[in-house]
Coordinates of C-alpha atoms and ligand atoms in Angstrom, one line a residue:
X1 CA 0.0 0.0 0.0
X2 CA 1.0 3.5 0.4
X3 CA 3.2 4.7 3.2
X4 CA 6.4 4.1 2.1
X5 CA 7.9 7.4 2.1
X6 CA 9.8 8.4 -1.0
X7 CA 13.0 10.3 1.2
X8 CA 13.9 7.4 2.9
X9 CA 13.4 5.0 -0.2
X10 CA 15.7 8.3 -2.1
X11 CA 18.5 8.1 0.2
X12 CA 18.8 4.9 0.9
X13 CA 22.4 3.7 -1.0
X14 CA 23.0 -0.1 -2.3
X15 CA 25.0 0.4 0.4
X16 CA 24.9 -2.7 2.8
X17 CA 24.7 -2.4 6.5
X18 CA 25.2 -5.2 9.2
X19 CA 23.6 -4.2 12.4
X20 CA 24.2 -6.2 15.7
X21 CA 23.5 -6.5 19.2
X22 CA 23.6 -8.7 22.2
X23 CA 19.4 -8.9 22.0
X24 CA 17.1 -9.2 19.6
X25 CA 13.3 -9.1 19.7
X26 CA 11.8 -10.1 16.1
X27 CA 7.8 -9.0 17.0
X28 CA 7.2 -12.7 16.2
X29 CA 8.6 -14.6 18.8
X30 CA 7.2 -14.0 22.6
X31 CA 11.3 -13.8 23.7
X32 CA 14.6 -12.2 23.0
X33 CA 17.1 -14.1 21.3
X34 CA 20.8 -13.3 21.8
X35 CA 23.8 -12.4 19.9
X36 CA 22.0 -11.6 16.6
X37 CA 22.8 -9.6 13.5
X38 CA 21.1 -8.1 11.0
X39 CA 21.9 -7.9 7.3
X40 CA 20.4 -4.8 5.3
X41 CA 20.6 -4.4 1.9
X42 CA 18.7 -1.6 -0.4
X43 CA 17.1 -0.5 3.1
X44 CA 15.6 -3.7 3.5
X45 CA 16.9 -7.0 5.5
X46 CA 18.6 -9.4 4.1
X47 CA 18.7 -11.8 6.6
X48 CA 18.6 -11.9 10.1
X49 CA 20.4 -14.8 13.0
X50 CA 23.2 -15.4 14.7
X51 CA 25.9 -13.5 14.2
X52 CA 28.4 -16.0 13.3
X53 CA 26.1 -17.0 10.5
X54 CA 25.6 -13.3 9.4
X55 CA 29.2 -12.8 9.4
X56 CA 29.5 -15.5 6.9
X57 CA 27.3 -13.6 4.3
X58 CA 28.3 -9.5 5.1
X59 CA 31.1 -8.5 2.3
X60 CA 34.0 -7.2 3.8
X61 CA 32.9 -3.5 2.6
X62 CA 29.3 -3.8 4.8
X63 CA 29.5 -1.0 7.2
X64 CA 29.0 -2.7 10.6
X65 CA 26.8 -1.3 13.4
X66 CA 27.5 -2.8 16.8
X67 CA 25.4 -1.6 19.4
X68 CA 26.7 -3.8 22.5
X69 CA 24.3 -5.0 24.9
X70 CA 21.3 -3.2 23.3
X71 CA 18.5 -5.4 22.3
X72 CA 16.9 -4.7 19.2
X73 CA 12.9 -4.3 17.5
X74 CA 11.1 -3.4 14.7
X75 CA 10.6 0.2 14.8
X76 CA 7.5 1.1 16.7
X77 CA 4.0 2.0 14.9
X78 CA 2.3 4.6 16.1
X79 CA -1.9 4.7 15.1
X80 CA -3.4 7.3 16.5
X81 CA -1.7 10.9 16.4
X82 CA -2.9 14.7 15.4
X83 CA 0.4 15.9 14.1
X84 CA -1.0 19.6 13.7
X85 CA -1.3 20.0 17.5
X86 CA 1.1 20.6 20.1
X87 CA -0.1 18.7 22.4
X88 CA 0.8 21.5 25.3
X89 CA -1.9 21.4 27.5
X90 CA -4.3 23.7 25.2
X91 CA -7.9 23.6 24.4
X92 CA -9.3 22.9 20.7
X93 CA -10.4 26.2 20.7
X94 CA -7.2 27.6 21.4
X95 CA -5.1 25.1 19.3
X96 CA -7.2 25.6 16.4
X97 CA -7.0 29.3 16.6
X98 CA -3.3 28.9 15.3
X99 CA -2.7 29.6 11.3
X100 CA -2.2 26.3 9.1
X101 CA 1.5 27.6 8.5
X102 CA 2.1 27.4 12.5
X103 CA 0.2 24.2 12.6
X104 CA 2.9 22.6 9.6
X105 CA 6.0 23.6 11.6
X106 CA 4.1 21.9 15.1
X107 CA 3.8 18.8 12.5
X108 CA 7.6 18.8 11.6
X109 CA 8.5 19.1 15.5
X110 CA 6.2 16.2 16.3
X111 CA 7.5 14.1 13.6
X112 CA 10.9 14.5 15.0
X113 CA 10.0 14.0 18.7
X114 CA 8.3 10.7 17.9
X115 CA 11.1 9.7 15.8
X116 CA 13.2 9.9 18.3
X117 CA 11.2 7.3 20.8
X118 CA 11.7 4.9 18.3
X119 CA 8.8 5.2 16.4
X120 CA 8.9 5.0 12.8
X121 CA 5.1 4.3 11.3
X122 CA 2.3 6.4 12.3
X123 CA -1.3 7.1 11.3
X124 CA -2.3 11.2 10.9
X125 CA -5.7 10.9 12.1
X126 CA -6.9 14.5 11.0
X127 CA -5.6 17.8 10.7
X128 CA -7.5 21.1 9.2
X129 CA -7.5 21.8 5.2
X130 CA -4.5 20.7 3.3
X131 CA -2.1 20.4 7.2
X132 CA -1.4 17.1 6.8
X133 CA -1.0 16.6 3.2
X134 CA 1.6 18.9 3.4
X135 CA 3.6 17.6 5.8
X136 CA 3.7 14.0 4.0
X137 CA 4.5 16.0 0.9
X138 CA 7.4 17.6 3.0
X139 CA 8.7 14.2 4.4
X140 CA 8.6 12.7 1.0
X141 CA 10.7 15.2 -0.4
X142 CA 13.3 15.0 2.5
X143 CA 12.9 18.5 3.6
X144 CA 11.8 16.7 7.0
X145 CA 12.9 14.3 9.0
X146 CA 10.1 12.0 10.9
X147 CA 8.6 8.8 10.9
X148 CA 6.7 7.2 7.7
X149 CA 3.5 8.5 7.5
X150 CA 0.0 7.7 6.1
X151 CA -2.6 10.5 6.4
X152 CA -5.9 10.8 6.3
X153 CA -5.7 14.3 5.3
X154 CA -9.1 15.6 7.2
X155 CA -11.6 13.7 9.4
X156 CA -14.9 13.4 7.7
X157 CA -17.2 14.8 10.7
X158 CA -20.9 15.6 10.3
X159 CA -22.4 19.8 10.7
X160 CA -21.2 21.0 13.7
X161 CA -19.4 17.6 14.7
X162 CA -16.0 16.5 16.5
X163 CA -13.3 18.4 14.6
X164 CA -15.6 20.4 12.3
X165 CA -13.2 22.6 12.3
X166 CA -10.6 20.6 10.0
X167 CA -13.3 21.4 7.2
X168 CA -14.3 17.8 6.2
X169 CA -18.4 18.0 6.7
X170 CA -20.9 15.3 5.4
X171 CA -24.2 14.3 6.5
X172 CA -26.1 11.6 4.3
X173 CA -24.8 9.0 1.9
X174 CA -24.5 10.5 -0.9
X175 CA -22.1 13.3 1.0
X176 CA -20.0 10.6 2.5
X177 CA -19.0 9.2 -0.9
X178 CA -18.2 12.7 -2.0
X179 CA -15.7 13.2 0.9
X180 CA -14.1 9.6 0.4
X181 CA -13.8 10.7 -2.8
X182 CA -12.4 14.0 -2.4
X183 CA -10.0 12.9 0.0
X184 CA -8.5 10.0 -1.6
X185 CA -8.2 12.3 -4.8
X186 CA -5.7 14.3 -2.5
X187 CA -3.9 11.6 -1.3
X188 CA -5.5 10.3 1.7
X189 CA -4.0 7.2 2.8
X190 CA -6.9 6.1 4.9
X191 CA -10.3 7.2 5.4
X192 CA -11.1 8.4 8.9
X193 CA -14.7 9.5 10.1
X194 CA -16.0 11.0 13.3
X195 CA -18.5 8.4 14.6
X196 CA -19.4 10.2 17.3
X197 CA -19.3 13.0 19.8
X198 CA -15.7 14.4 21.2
X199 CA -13.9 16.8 23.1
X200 CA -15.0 19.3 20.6
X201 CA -17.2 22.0 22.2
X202 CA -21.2 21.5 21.3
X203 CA -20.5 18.3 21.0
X204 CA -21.7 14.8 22.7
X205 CA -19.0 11.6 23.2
X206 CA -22.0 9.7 24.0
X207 CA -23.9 10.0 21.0
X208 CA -23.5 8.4 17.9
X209 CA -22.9 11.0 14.6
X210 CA -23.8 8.8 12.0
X211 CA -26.8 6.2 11.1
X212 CA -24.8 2.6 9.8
X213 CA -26.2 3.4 6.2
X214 CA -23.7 6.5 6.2
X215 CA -21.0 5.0 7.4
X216 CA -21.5 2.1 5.2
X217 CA -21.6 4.3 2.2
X218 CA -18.4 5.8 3.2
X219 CA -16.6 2.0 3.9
X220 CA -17.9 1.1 0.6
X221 CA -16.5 4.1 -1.4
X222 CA -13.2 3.5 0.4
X223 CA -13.2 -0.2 0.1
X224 CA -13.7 0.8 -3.7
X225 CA -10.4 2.8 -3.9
X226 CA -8.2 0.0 -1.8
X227 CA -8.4 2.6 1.0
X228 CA -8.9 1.3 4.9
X229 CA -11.8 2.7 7.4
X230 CA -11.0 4.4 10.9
X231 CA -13.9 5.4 13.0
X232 CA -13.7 8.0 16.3
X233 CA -16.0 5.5 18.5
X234 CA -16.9 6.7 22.1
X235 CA -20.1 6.5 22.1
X236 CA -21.4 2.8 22.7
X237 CA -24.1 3.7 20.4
X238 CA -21.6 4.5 17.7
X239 CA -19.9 1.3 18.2
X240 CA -22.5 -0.7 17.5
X241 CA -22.7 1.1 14.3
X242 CA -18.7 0.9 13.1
X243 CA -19.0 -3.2 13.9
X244 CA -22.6 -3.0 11.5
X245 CA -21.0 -0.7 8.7
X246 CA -18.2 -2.5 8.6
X247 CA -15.4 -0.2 9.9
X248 CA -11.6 -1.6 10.0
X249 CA -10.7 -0.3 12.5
X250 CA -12.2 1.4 16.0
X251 CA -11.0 4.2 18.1
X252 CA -11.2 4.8 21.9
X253 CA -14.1 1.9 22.3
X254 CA -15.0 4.0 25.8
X255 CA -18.5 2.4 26.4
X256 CA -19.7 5.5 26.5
X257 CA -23.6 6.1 27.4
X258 CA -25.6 9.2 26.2
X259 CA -25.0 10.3 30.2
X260 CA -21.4 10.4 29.6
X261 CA -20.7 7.5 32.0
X262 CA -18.8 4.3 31.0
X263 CA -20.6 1.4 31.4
X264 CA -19.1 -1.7 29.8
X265 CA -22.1 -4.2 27.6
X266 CA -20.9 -7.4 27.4
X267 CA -23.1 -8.1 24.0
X268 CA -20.7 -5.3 22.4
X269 CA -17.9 -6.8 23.3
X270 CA -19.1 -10.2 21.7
X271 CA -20.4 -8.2 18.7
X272 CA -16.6 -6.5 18.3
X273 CA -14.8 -10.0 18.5
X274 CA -16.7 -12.1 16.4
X275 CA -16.7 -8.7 13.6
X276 CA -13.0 -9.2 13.7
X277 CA -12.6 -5.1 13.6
X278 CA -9.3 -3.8 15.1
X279 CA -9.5 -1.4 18.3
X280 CA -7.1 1.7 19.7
X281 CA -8.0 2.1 22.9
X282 CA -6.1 5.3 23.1
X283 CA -5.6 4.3 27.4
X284 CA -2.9 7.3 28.0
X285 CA -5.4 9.8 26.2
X286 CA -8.9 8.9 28.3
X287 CA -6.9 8.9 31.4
X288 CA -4.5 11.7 31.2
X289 CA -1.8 9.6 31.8
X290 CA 1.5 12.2 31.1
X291 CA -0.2 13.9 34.1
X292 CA 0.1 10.5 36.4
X293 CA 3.6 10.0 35.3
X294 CA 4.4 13.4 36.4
X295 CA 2.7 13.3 39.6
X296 CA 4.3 10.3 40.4
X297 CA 7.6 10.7 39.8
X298 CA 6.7 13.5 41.9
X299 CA 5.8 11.8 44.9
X300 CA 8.9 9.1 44.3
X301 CA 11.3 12.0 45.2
X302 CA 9.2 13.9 47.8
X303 CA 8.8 17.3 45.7
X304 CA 4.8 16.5 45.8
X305 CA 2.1 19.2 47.3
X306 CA -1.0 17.9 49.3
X307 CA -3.1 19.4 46.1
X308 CA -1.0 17.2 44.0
X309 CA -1.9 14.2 46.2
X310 CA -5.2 14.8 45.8
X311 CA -4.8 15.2 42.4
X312 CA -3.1 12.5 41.7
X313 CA -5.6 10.0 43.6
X314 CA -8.1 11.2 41.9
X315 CA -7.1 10.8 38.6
X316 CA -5.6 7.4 39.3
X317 CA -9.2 6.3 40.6
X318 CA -10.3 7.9 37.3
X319 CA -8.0 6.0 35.2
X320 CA -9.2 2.6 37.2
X321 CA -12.4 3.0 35.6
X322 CA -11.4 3.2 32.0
X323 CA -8.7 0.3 32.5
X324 CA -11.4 -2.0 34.4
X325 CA -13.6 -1.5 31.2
X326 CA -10.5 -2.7 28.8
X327 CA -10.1 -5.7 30.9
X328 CA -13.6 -6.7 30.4
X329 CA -13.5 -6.3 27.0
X330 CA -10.4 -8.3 26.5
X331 CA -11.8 -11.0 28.1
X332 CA -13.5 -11.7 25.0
X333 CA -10.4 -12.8 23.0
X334 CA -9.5 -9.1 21.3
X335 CA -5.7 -9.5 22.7
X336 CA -4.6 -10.1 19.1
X337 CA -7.3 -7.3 17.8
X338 CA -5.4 -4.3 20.2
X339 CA -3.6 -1.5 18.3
X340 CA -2.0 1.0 20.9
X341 CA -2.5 4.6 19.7
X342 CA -1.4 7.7 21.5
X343 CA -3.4 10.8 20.2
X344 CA -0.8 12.4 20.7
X345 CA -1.6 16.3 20.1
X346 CA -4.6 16.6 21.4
X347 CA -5.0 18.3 25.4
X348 CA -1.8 17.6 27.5
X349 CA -0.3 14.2 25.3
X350 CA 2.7 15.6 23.8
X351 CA 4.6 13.5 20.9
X352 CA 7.4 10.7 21.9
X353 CA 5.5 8.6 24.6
X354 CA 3.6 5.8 22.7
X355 CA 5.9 4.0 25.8
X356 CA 2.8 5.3 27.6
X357 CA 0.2 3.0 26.3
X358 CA 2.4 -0.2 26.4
X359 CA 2.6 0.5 30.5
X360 CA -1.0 0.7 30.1
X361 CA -1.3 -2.2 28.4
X362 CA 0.6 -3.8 30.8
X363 CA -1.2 -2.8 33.5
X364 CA -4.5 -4.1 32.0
X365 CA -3.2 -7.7 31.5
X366 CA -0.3 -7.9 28.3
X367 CA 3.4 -9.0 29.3
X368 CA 5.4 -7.0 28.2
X369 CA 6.1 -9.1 24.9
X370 CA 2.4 -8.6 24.1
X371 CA 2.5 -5.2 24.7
X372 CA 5.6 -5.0 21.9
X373 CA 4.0 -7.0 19.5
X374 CA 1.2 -5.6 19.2
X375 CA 2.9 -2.0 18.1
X376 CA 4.5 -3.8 15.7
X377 CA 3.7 -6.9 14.3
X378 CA -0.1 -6.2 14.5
X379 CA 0.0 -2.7 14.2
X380 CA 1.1 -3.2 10.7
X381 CA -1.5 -5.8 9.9
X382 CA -4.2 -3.3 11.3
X383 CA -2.6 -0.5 8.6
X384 CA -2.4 -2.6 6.1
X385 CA 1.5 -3.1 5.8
X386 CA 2.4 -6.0 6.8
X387 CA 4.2 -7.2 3.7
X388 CA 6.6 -4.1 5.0
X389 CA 7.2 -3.3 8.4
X390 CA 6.5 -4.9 11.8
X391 CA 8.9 -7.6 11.9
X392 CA 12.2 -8.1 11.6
X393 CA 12.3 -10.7 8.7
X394 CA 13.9 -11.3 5.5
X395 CA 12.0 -9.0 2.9
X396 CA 10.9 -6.0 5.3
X397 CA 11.7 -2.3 5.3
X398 CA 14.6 -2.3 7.9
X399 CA 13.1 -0.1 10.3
X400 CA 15.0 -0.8 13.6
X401 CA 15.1 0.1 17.1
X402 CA 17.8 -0.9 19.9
X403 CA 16.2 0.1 23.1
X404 CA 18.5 -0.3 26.7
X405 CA 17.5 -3.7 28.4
X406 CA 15.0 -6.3 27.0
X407 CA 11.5 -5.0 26.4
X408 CA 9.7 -8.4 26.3
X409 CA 10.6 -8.8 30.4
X410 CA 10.9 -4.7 31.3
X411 CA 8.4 -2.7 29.6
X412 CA 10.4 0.9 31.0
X413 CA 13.0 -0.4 28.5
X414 CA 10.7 0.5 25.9
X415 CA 11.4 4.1 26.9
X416 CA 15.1 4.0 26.7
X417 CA 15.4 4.3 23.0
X418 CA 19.6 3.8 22.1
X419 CA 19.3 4.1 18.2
X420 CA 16.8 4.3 15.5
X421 CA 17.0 3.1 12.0
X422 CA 15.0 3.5 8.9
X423 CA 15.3 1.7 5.6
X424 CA 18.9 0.5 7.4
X425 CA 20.0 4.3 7.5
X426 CA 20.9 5.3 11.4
X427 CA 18.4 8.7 12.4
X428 CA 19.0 8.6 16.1
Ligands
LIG1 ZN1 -7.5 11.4 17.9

């Protein structure tokens, strides 16, 4: 599909690249292997195993990488981020009150900081007019660095709906083809639709934005161009709908009641894993997790304020509630369906911590292997690129990271990021 990005495929030499470490995590197998190497030729891999055996087959002109005792992983795959914002504690209103010029040069910064975590696939789930078109445009031509990017150019939102303000309306079926249309005319990636209420003022999470007829038309007019569905789900109302119409993928999957309450349906759940759709539960987004981190590191070195305290309780009884709901729903087999997403962006979740929802995931029941996988190997299924990225395997784009200490037994190590590669070419 689309998503690999022209600079990196540009650069890349026939230049041939060995890469080792003392670890190795593949995003296949549950452990780490040791003392591997990696072979990259044309930015892709050659082959990958034990370094003895790699040796055999790197000419004696390869550059070789050695990174010690780091342990290495596909490069992480981010699904859900708003590029455009600056994810700085601001409100929509304020954040949109910024010019599209300002909002490209917050993209280029975000690309960079998520880079940099080791993250080297993501999803642009919406930004206003021709924002995030641009910025693909710019990281195709190499005038930025940042992760490979599909867009979806602007959310398709109904009058007056979540993220009107990116300037993607529809309302009916016949309007919903229209905007697939439009937007996969102008390079949209993916198709991404507003299926219910959001943070955006005059508007309700726990109602459903669309009837299952218009967001059918607009899965089949995608379908038609080879382009994948996302739908913005809070609403339990509006889940029902995505699983009906025949969405790919689901976003947030809150539970959500008209009321604004969580309350987790069983019969949902049921309906979501027999459908076979792929959910990002966006955890570090509903509970305002930077804000726990920060609070608790905090209270770990005695700096904390008795406000804070109460702060901090109260959002970590907040965050229970949204986490006891995921465990519920996992109950019903979605494991392998789970594609973290960071939103990164939007209110207070600034770009480089998609290390956020993999403690989140951890906490709600996924080893830490699970938890790596599934922004990897599954995460590129979910896209649609899994004949790319994801693994490290013979055949794939060799997008690397080495992270400090073995992710599949310490998920922190997933947030001390040592080097980052893309197509085989070192970024970080
Ligand atoms: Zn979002």
């Amino acid at each position: 599909m689309e998503g690999s990005s022209g600079a990196i495929g540009k650069n890349m030499s026939n230049q041939i690249v060995q890469i080792r470490a003392v670890q190795l995590v593949d995003g296949i197998s549950t452990s780490a292997k040791t003392d591997q190497a990696i072979l990259v030729t044309n930015g892709r891999i050659a082959a990958v195993g034990p370094q003895a055996e790699i040796a055999k087959q790197t000419p004696p002109d390869a550059q070789i990488v050695d990174l010690g005792d780091a342990c290495l992983a596909p490069g992480l795959i981010d699904g859900h981020t708003h590029l455009s914002l600056a994810g700085d504690g601001r409100d929509y209103v304020q954040m949109f009150s910024e010019t599209d010029e300002m909002m490209v040069l917050t993209g280029a910064m975000n690309l960079q900081r998520h880079l940099a975590a080791g993250i080297t696939t993501i999803r642009e789930h919406g930004a206003r007019n021709r924002v995030g078109f641009t910025l693909k445009e710019g990281l195709e031509r190499g005038y930025i660095p940042g992760p490979r990017t599909l867009v979806s150019g602007r959310p398709i939102t109904c009058t007056g709906g979540h993220f009107h303000m990116c300037n993607e309306t529809a309302d009916g079926e016949a309007e919903m083809r229209r905007s697939v249309r439009r937007l996969v005319h102008e390079g949209a990636d993916y198709i991404k639709i507003m299926a219910s209420g959001g943070g955006t003022v005059g508007t309700i999470p726990g109602r459903a934005s669309y009837s299952v007829a218009e967001l059918h038309a607009a899965v089949h007019e995608a379908h038609h161009f080879h382009r994948l569905t996302v739908a913005h789900c809070r609403a339990k109302e509006s889940m029902v709908r995505a699983v009906e119409a025949g969405i790919d993928l689901m976003e947030h999957a809150e539970f959500l009641d008209p009321d604004g309450e969580l309350r987790f349906d069983p019969k949902i759940a049921e309906m979501m894993a027999e459908s076979g759709i792929w959910i990002s539960p966006t955890l570090q987004a509903w509970t305002g997790y930077p804000r726990i981190v920060e609070l608790r590191a905090k209270r770990d070195s005695d700096t904390i304020s008795a406000d804070e305290i109460t702060e901090l309780q109260r959002l970590e009884a907040r965050a229970e509630v949204r986490l006891d709901v995921m465990r519920r729903m996992l109950d019903y087999g979605l494991h392998e369906r789970i594609v973290p997403g960071t939103d990164s962006g939007v209110g207070n979740l600034a770009f480089g911590h998609l290390d956020y929802d993999l403690q989140l995931l951890v906490q709600v029941g996924f080893t830490p292997a699970e938890a790596l996988i599934s922004a990897t190997r599954i995460s590129a299924e979910a896209i649609g690129m899994a004949g790319e990225i994801g693994t490290i395997a013979p055949g794939k784009i060799a997008d690397i990271v080495a992270f400090e200490g073995d992710p599949t037994n310490d998920i922190d190590a997933i947030s001390r990021v040592t080097a980052v590669f893309q197509a085989g070419q070192r970024v970080k």
